[in-house]
Amino acid sequence: MGMHYNEVTPDKLRLRCDPDIFKFDCTSDIPSLREFIGQDRAIKALQFGLSVDHDGYNIFVSGLGGSGKTAIVKTYLQRQEEVRGEIHPDDWCYVYNFDDADRPSVLSVPQGKGKAFREGVSNVLDRLKEDLAKAFSSEEYQNRRKALVEEVQKEQQGMFREAEEEAKQQGFLFQMSPMGPVAVPTKNGEPLSQSEYMAMSEKDRAQLEERRMELMKKLQTMFEKAGDLQKQLGERLESSDRETAGFTVSHLFSGLERDFENVPQVRKFIDGLKKYTVENLEIFKQQDPQQQQQQMFMGMPANVLARGRDPYLPYQVNLFVDNSETKGAPVIEESNPMFTNMFGKTERRFLLGGYLSDHTMLKPGSLHLANQGYLLVSIRDILMNPGVWMALKRAVKSHKLGVEDAYETFGLIAPQGMKPEPMPIDVKVVLIGDPFLYQMLATYDDDFWELFKIKADVNPEIERNDDNMFAYAAFIAGCCEDCEIKHFDPSGVAKVIEYSSRHVEDQNKLSSRFAKIKELVQEAEHWAKSDNADLVSSSHVRRALDEQKFRHNLPDERIREMITRGTIMIDTEGSVVGQVNGLSIYALGDVAFGKPSRITCQTFLGRGGVINIERESQLSGRIHDKGVLILSGYLGWKYAQEHPLSLSASLCFEQSYTGVEGDSASSAELHALLSSISDIPLRQDIAVTGSVNQKGEIQPIGGVNYKIEGFYQVCKAKGLTGQQGVMIPWNNLQNLMLDEEIVEAVEQGRFHIYSVKTIDEGIELLTGIEAGRRRDDGTYPEGTVNNRVDSKLKEMAGKLRHFVSPDGGERREARVPSHAYEPEG
């Protein structure tokens, strides 16, 4: 009937890119071609999520690292804002709260007006200092104040003279003591001495004391009246000050009131500032800066300076968010989303052994800056910073954001903590992450679906068609323009595109992980520059790829050296029963490469089935365990329809001391198992890869290029015979993008690639014997592999019956105790 395996022709080993299709000026098409290459799905999600027809949604952009997720979102938003120019984000300011200084107020002003508001208030303060100081130091003001004081003093002095006259008439004299005024009795106009006072009769002393008490009551009434006059003087002086300052204050604030007459929050603040000015005129009466500085630490006025604050603090406006230079909705990208960078912070200054803060020390975070716009941030970075994810969800849900203090958030005590008024926010948050984090959050975070309704998937692979290849050429040209490096010729562009297909292991796809492509472009240009070439060609791209491989392939070379020296035992010639070369991928983080692994199988009589030694030694992963269990299903389906399987078999990856995972070696293990049962040797010059199902169909696997190249390099190191090759699943032909050296070796007949669809095709290639198809009576043709396997299994089943008792248990031969043959002592 003939063999059924197929040898792969060289033209299918690598889909080449024709350089002639790139003979046009790529740079002229850079704006139209280099963006959104093959990302229609992601763009549609962004269009819906950020639509102007509704409020839009927060978005999770999912994709692999280096696939340009952030660049796609930023470019899309920038394009949208060119059309949506009607968005004018407000400026936001924090100002002094006259009711509670530790609760600064937030207010918004039209875009670009924040600076004018801040400078306007500052200018008003400067004018207040100047004009009020002049008003309070004018001769007219001093004369009016002097007249008021003299009038009250004159009235008070008249009262004191009347009191002295009355006291004198009653024989007393006023004297001041530390306890206040005292009425001292007199005799002949002189104070009465102690001896004279004691010489008086008790009656006279009682009468004298009675007169003194009456006089003191009158004096008390007089002093109360004098106090009332002093209080009235203070009120009249304060009224005079307000009258003097009233016109100046109203006049100076009138300009600000006109500029912001349509902003109620600003008008309210100006009214409070005017009231504060009139109530604290003392801070404007001192022209000497040293005197003003002294007032800051003397509690004057008490309601402002009691905590060491600047008396002019209410006149300072903190322009918290300045959008004067922003065009359209702001697009903020936060590369380091630590707590303070995201939600702002409160700065503090050290004063007299403590820390003070005020509204001017509030600093915005990215979420504040992105208000009325978009915030782009990595979800991985957010989750790695404590407290950020929970705080972000709170802000997005409540649409309010203050300046949260990290100390309080983490349960620490904040020195003089402030509670600024929360700022209303309307931000579209665009999270950038990978599919794994999206799935984890969607599964375990109940708020995630509610807050991030739209998922935009960035495809890591795009179709390899003419449009996308032209876009790739434009992208390469754009990289050259951005990095100011040499441009590529058509052969260089074609080689980059071939590398892109190899990167995704698909002849019909291109990689959209443009970070890798940009690295290759830059390194290839370096080698072109070292050759003094005007343009970067395919040879320079190849040199860059070879250099990248050289920098990372030390582990690959070491393992290959151990195989060549025989430390790791791999045969690349001859045939062996129950032994086959499987192919494995070594993934070491920064590099991946393929290497052959010797797989052996031993079969013997028993009912143990297929034993996976890797599993028994706990070196096997779940997928590999599943692949081995499938082998029993295949054996039972194909050979145990009329009799039970009666064998034990052990499978082993020889010289494997680390974990084994994946099912790509299951077809190789099955070939070794069939070889061991049938006692037919397998070719050692052909390595095998591919998984298998219970029907014996060979299934595609990953890393096919690495595996082929790994075995080729081992064969090359040990000596190519012209017979060596690799057997791969037929469905993996579309994934072949092999190195040029291997393609050339296949063209010259020094190496071979075979594709198979079933286990039967594979066993024919490895043994050189026809597999044999099952006949209608359930038998296989004589001399075929399947016939040998079937016959052997029947033979083993027959032998096993001799060891089974009628009741199903094992028969045991009678044994004579060993001591029966021992000589008697």
PDB file of C-alpha atoms in Angstrom, residues 77-189:
ATOM      1  CA  LEU A  77      -7.745  60.242  21.657  1.00  0.00           C
ATOM      2  CA  GLN A  78      -5.579  62.881  20.030  1.00  0.00           C
ATOM      3  CA  ARG A  79      -7.380  62.344  16.742  1.00  0.00           C
ATOM      4  CA  GLN A  80     -10.738  62.545  18.460  1.00  0.00           C
ATOM      5  CA  GLU A  81      -9.877  65.776  20.219  1.00  0.00           C
ATOM      6  CA  GLU A  82      -9.055  67.424  16.902  1.00  0.00           C
ATOM      7  CA  VAL A  83     -12.702  66.850  16.020  1.00  0.00           C
ATOM      8  CA  ARG A  84     -14.109  67.399  19.539  1.00  0.00           C
ATOM      9  CA  GLY A  85     -12.558  70.788  20.099  1.00  0.00           C
ATOM     10  CA  GLU A  86     -15.660  72.031  21.928  1.00  0.00           C
ATOM     11  CA  ILE A  87     -14.366  70.558  25.193  1.00  0.00           C
ATOM     12  CA  HIS A  88     -12.832  73.304  27.311  1.00  0.00           C
ATOM     13  CA  PRO A  89     -11.777  71.947  30.709  1.00  0.00           C
ATOM     14  CA  ASP A  90     -12.073  74.340  33.635  1.00  0.00           C
ATOM     15  CA  ASP A  91      -9.256  75.605  35.795  1.00  0.00           C
ATOM     16  CA  TRP A  92      -9.505  74.586  39.450  1.00  0.00           C
ATOM     17  CA  CYS A  93      -8.333  76.559  42.464  1.00  0.00           C
ATOM     18  CA  TYR A  94      -8.113  75.904  46.185  1.00  0.00           C
ATOM     19  CA  VAL A  95      -8.804  78.991  48.312  1.00  0.00           C
ATOM     20  CA  TYR A  96      -8.960  79.891  51.970  1.00  0.00           C
ATOM     21  CA  ASN A  97     -12.054  78.772  53.870  1.00  0.00           C
ATOM     22  CA  PHE A  98     -13.096  81.652  56.135  1.00  0.00           C
ATOM     23  CA  ASP A  99     -15.279  79.354  58.235  1.00  0.00           C
ATOM     24  CA  ASP A 100     -12.627  76.663  58.807  1.00  0.00           C
ATOM     25  CA  ALA A 101      -9.031  77.147  57.698  1.00  0.00           C
ATOM     26  CA  ASP A 102      -8.418  73.380  57.807  1.00  0.00           C
ATOM     27  CA  ARG A 103     -11.155  72.804  55.212  1.00  0.00           C
ATOM     28  CA  PRO A 104      -9.929  74.660  52.098  1.00  0.00           C
ATOM     29  CA  SER A 105     -12.593  75.377  49.501  1.00  0.00           C
ATOM     30  CA  VAL A 106     -12.329  74.373  45.852  1.00  0.00           C
ATOM     31  CA  LEU A 107     -13.761  76.408  43.009  1.00  0.00           C
ATOM     32  CA  SER A 108     -13.674  76.273  39.234  1.00  0.00           C
ATOM     33  CA  VAL A 109     -13.181  79.092  36.756  1.00  0.00           C
ATOM     34  CA  PRO A 110     -13.394  79.019  32.960  1.00  0.00           C
ATOM     35  CA  GLN A 111     -10.399  77.599  31.102  1.00  0.00           C
ATOM     36  CA  GLY A 112      -7.438  79.968  31.173  1.00  0.00           C
ATOM     37  CA  LYS A 113      -8.996  82.215  33.857  1.00  0.00           C
ATOM     38  CA  GLY A 114      -7.215  80.568  36.771  1.00  0.00           C
ATOM     39  CA  LYS A 115      -4.017  82.548  36.341  1.00  0.00           C
ATOM     40  CA  ALA A 116      -5.957  85.793  35.950  1.00  0.00           C
ATOM     41  CA  PHE A 117      -7.894  85.048  39.136  1.00  0.00           C
ATOM     42  CA  ARG A 118      -4.750  84.227  41.105  1.00  0.00           C
ATOM     43  CA  GLU A 119      -2.873  87.276  39.835  1.00  0.00           C
ATOM     44  CA  GLY A 120      -5.940  89.486  40.340  1.00  0.00           C
ATOM     45  CA  VAL A 121      -6.220  88.556  44.031  1.00  0.00           C
ATOM     46  CA  SER A 122      -2.462  89.007  44.456  1.00  0.00           C
ATOM     47  CA  ASN A 123      -2.619  92.447  42.838  1.00  0.00           C
ATOM     48  CA  VAL A 124      -5.508  93.414  45.081  1.00  0.00           C
ATOM     49  CA  LEU A 125      -3.431  92.458  48.120  1.00  0.00           C
ATOM     50  CA  ASP A 126      -0.526  94.584  46.927  1.00  0.00           C
ATOM     51  CA  ARG A 127      -2.836  97.550  46.393  1.00  0.00           C
ATOM     52  CA  LEU A 128      -4.501  96.982  49.763  1.00  0.00           C
ATOM     53  CA  LYS A 129      -1.152  97.087  51.509  1.00  0.00           C
ATOM     54  CA  GLU A 130      -0.211 100.269  49.740  1.00  0.00           C
ATOM     55  CA  ASP A 131      -3.510 102.173  49.732  1.00  0.00           C
ATOM     56  CA  LEU A 132      -4.669 101.216  53.224  1.00  0.00           C
ATOM     57  CA  ALA A 133      -1.278 102.023  54.702  1.00  0.00           C
ATOM     58  CA  LYS A 134      -1.468 105.449  53.072  1.00  0.00           C
ATOM     59  CA  ALA A 135      -5.014 105.972  54.275  1.00  0.00           C
ATOM     60  CA  PHE A 136      -4.184 105.030  57.865  1.00  0.00           C
ATOM     61  CA  SER A 137      -1.052 107.161  57.899  1.00  0.00           C
ATOM     62  CA  SER A 138      -2.708 110.264  56.377  1.00  0.00           C
ATOM     63  CA  GLU A 139      -2.907 113.477  58.407  1.00  0.00           C
ATOM     64  CA  GLU A 140      -6.683 113.612  58.057  1.00  0.00           C
ATOM     65  CA  TYR A 141      -7.058 110.094  59.500  1.00  0.00           C
ATOM     66  CA  GLN A 142      -4.627 110.810  62.334  1.00  0.00           C
ATOM     67  CA  ASN A 143      -6.377 114.099  63.214  1.00  0.00           C
ATOM     68  CA  ARG A 144      -9.798 112.450  63.216  1.00  0.00           C
ATOM     69  CA  ARG A 145      -8.514 109.612  65.387  1.00  0.00           C
ATOM     70  CA  LYS A 146      -6.748 112.077  67.703  1.00  0.00           C
ATOM     71  CA  ALA A 147      -9.897 114.148  68.066  1.00  0.00           C
ATOM     72  CA  LEU A 148     -11.944 111.110  69.028  1.00  0.00           C
ATOM     73  CA  VAL A 149      -9.380 110.024  71.600  1.00  0.00           C
ATOM     74  CA  GLU A 150      -8.991 113.495  73.065  1.00  0.00           C
ATOM     75  CA  GLU A 151     -12.754 113.902  73.328  1.00  0.00           C
ATOM     76  CA  VAL A 152     -13.111 110.724  75.366  1.00  0.00           C
ATOM     77  CA  GLN A 153     -10.015 111.459  77.443  1.00  0.00           C
ATOM     78  CA  LYS A 154     -11.346 114.937  78.260  1.00  0.00           C
ATOM     79  CA  GLU A 155     -14.638 113.514  79.428  1.00  0.00           C
ATOM     80  CA  GLN A 156     -12.868 110.859  81.494  1.00  0.00           C
ATOM     81  CA  GLN A 157     -10.562 113.467  83.090  1.00  0.00           C
ATOM     82  CA  GLY A 158     -13.571 115.635  84.034  1.00  0.00           C
ATOM     83  CA  MET A 159     -15.143 112.646  85.745  1.00  0.00           C
ATOM     84  CA  PHE A 160     -11.923 111.934  87.657  1.00  0.00           C
ATOM     85  CA  ARG A 161     -11.694 115.621  88.827  1.00  0.00           C
ATOM     86  CA  GLU A 162     -15.260 115.563  90.110  1.00  0.00           C
ATOM     87  CA  ALA A 163     -14.517 112.380  92.006  1.00  0.00           C
ATOM     88  CA  GLU A 164     -11.390 113.889  93.574  1.00  0.00           C
ATOM     89  CA  GLU A 165     -13.264 117.032  94.675  1.00  0.00           C
ATOM     90  CA  GLU A 166     -16.022 115.027  96.270  1.00  0.00           C
ATOM     91  CA  ALA A 167     -13.487 112.794  98.021  1.00  0.00           C
ATOM     92  CA  LYS A 168     -11.605 115.812  99.270  1.00  0.00           C
ATOM     93  CA  GLN A 169     -14.763 117.369 100.663  1.00  0.00           C
ATOM     94  CA  GLN A 170     -15.456 114.171 102.582  1.00  0.00           C
ATOM     95  CA  GLY A 171     -11.893 114.033 103.926  1.00  0.00           C
ATOM     96  CA  PHE A 172     -10.419 111.469 101.588  1.00  0.00           C
ATOM     97  CA  LEU A 173      -7.621 111.329  99.049  1.00  0.00           C
ATOM     98  CA  PHE A 174      -7.428 109.037  95.970  1.00  0.00           C
ATOM     99  CA  GLN A 175      -4.329 106.875  95.625  1.00  0.00           C
ATOM    100  CA  MET A 176      -3.601 104.070  93.107  1.00  0.00           C
ATOM    101  CA  SER A 177      -2.485 100.696  94.420  1.00  0.00           C
ATOM    102  CA  PRO A 178      -1.790  97.344  92.709  1.00  0.00           C
ATOM    103  CA  MET A 179      -5.370  96.412  93.614  1.00  0.00           C
ATOM    104  CA  GLY A 180      -6.853  99.556  92.016  1.00  0.00           C
ATOM    105  CA  PRO A 181      -7.918 103.013  93.330  1.00  0.00           C
ATOM    106  CA  VAL A 182      -8.001 103.396  97.136  1.00  0.00           C
ATOM    107  CA  ALA A 183      -9.695 106.155  99.204  1.00  0.00           C
ATOM    108  CA  VAL A 184      -7.241 107.251 101.960  1.00  0.00           C
ATOM    109  CA  PRO A 185      -8.633 109.347 104.894  1.00  0.00           C
ATOM    110  CA  THR A 186      -6.945 112.752 105.452  1.00  0.00           C
ATOM    111  CA  LYS A 187      -6.435 115.300 108.229  1.00  0.00           C
ATOM    112  CA  ASN A 188      -5.665 118.898 107.367  1.00  0.00           C
ATOM    113  CA  GLY A 189      -5.135 117.790 103.741  1.00  0.00           C
TER     114      GLY A 189
END
